[in-house]
GROMACS .gro file of C-alpha atoms in nm:
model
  123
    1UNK     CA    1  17.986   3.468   4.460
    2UNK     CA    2  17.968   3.116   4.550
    3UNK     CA    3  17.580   3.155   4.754
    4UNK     CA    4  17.494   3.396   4.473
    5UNK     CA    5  17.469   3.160   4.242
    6UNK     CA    6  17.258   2.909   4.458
    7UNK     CA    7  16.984   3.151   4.516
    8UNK     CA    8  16.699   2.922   4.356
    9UNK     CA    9  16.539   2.776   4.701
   10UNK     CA   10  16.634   2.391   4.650
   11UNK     CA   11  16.717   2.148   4.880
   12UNK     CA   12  17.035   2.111   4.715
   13UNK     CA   13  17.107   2.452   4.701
   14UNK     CA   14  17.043   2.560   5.054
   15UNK     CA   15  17.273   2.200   5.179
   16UNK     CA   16  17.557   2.392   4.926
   17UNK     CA   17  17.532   2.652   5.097
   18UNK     CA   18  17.508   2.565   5.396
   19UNK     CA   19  17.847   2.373   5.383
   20UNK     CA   20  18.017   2.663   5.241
   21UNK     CA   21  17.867   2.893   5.528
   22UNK     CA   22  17.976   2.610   5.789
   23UNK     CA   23  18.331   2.571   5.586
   24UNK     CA   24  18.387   2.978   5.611
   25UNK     CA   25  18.418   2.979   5.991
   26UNK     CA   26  18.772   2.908   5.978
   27UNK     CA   27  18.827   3.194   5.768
   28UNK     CA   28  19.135   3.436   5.944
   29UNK     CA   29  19.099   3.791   5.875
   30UNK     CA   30  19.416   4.020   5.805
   31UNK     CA   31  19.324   4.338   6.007
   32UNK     CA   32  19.711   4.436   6.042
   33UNK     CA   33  19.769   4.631   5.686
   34UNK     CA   34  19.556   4.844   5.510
   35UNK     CA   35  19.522   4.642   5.218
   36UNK     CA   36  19.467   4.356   5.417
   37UNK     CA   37  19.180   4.565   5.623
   38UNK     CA   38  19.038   4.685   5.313
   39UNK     CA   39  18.971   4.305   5.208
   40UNK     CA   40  18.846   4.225   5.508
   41UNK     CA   41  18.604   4.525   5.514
   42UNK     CA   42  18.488   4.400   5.186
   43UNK     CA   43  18.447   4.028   5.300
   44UNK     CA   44  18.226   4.138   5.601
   45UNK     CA   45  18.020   4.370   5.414
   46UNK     CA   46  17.951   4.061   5.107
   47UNK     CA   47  17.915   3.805   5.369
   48UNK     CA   48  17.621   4.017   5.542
   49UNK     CA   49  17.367   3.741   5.632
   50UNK     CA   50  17.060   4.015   5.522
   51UNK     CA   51  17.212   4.072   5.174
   52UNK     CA   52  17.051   3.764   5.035
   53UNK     CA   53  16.724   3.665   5.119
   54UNK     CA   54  16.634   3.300   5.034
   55UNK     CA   55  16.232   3.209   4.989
   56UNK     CA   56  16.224   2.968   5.211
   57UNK     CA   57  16.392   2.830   5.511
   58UNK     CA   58  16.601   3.183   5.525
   59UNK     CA   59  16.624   3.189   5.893
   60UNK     CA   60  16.854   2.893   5.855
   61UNK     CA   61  17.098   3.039   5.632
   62UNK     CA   62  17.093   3.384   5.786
   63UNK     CA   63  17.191   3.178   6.131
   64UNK     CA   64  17.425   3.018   5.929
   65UNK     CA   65  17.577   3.338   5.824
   66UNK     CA   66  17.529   3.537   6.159
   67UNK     CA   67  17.751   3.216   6.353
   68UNK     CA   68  18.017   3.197   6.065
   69UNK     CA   69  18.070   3.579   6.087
   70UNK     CA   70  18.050   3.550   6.497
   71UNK     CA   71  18.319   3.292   6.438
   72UNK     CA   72  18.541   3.471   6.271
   73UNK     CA   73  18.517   3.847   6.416
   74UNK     CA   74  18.578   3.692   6.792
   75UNK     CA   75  18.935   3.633   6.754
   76UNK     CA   76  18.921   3.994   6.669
   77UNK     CA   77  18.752   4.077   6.973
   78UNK     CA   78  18.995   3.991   7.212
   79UNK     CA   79  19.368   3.959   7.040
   80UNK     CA   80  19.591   4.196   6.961
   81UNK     CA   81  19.500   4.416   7.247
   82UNK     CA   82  19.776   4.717   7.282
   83UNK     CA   83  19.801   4.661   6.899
   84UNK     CA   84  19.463   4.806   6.735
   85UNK     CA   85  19.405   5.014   6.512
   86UNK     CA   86  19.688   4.955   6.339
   87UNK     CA   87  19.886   5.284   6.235
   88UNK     CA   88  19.836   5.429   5.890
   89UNK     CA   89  19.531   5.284   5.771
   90UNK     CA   90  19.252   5.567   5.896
   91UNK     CA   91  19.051   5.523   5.552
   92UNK     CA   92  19.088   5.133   5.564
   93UNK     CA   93  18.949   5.155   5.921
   94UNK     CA   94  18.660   5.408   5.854
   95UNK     CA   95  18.519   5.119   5.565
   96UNK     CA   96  18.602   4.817   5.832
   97UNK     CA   97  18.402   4.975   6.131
   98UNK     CA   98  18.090   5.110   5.841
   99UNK     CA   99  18.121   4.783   5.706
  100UNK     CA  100  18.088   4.563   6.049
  101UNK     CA  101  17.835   4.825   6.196
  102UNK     CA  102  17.629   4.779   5.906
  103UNK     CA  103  17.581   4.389   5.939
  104UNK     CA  104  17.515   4.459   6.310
  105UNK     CA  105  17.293   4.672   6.294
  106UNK     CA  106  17.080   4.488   6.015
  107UNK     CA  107  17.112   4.187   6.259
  108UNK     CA  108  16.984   4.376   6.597
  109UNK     CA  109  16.643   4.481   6.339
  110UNK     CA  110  16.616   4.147   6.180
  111UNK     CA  111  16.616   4.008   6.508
  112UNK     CA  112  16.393   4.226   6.641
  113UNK     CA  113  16.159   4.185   6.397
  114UNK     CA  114  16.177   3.794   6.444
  115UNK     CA  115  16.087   3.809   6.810
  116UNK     CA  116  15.774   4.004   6.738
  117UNK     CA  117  15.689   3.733   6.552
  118UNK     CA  118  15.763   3.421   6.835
  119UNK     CA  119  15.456   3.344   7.033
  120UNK     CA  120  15.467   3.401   7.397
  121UNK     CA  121  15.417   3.068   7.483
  122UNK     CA  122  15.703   2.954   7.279
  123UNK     CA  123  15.962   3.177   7.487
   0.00000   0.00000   0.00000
């Protein structure tokens, strides 16, 4: 809600948001219960870098947004091995995987799209 409302292209704006991007990589998400699975679900699918497309400078914030989430789904990567999926939370789980697929797959298209658009030379 917070970047919502700093979607006029400022200076300001896009160093506000930027901090709160930069401060939201030390968010921990609870993957463990359903309701906390469900929130996080929701959190990943709001914080999608694409869902907000700033005028200019956007590549900045969607990096932003692409290393804050990268920040925070690691830990998932690797901990709790033995221990995921958690049991009883099937529909919690089917949302959680739509919602992270989603934002990766926007990403892999975005990015695509961006390295059409680098010069060779630059590379």
């Amino acid at each position: 809600m917070e970047l919502n409302t700093r979607r006029i292209d400022t200076s300001g704006a896009r160093s506000e948001s930027l901090s709160i991007i930069n401060g939201m990589r030390h968010l921990k998400l609870e993957v463990k219960t359903e309701g906390g699975l469900s929130a996080s679900a929701s959190f990943v699918a709001k914080a999608n870098p694409l869902n907000r497309a700033p005028h200019k400078r956007k590549s900045e914030l969607h990096h932003a947004l692409c290393n804050m989430l990268s920040s925070i789904l690691a830990p998932l990567a690797g901990g709790g091995k033995g221990q995921w999926p958690p049991p009883g939370v099937q529909r919690a789980l089917t949302v959680w995987y739509e919602a992270v697929a989603r934002v990766r797959m926007q990403i892999i298209h975005w990015a695509d799209k961006q390295s059409k658009h680098i010069p060779v030379s630059k590379c």
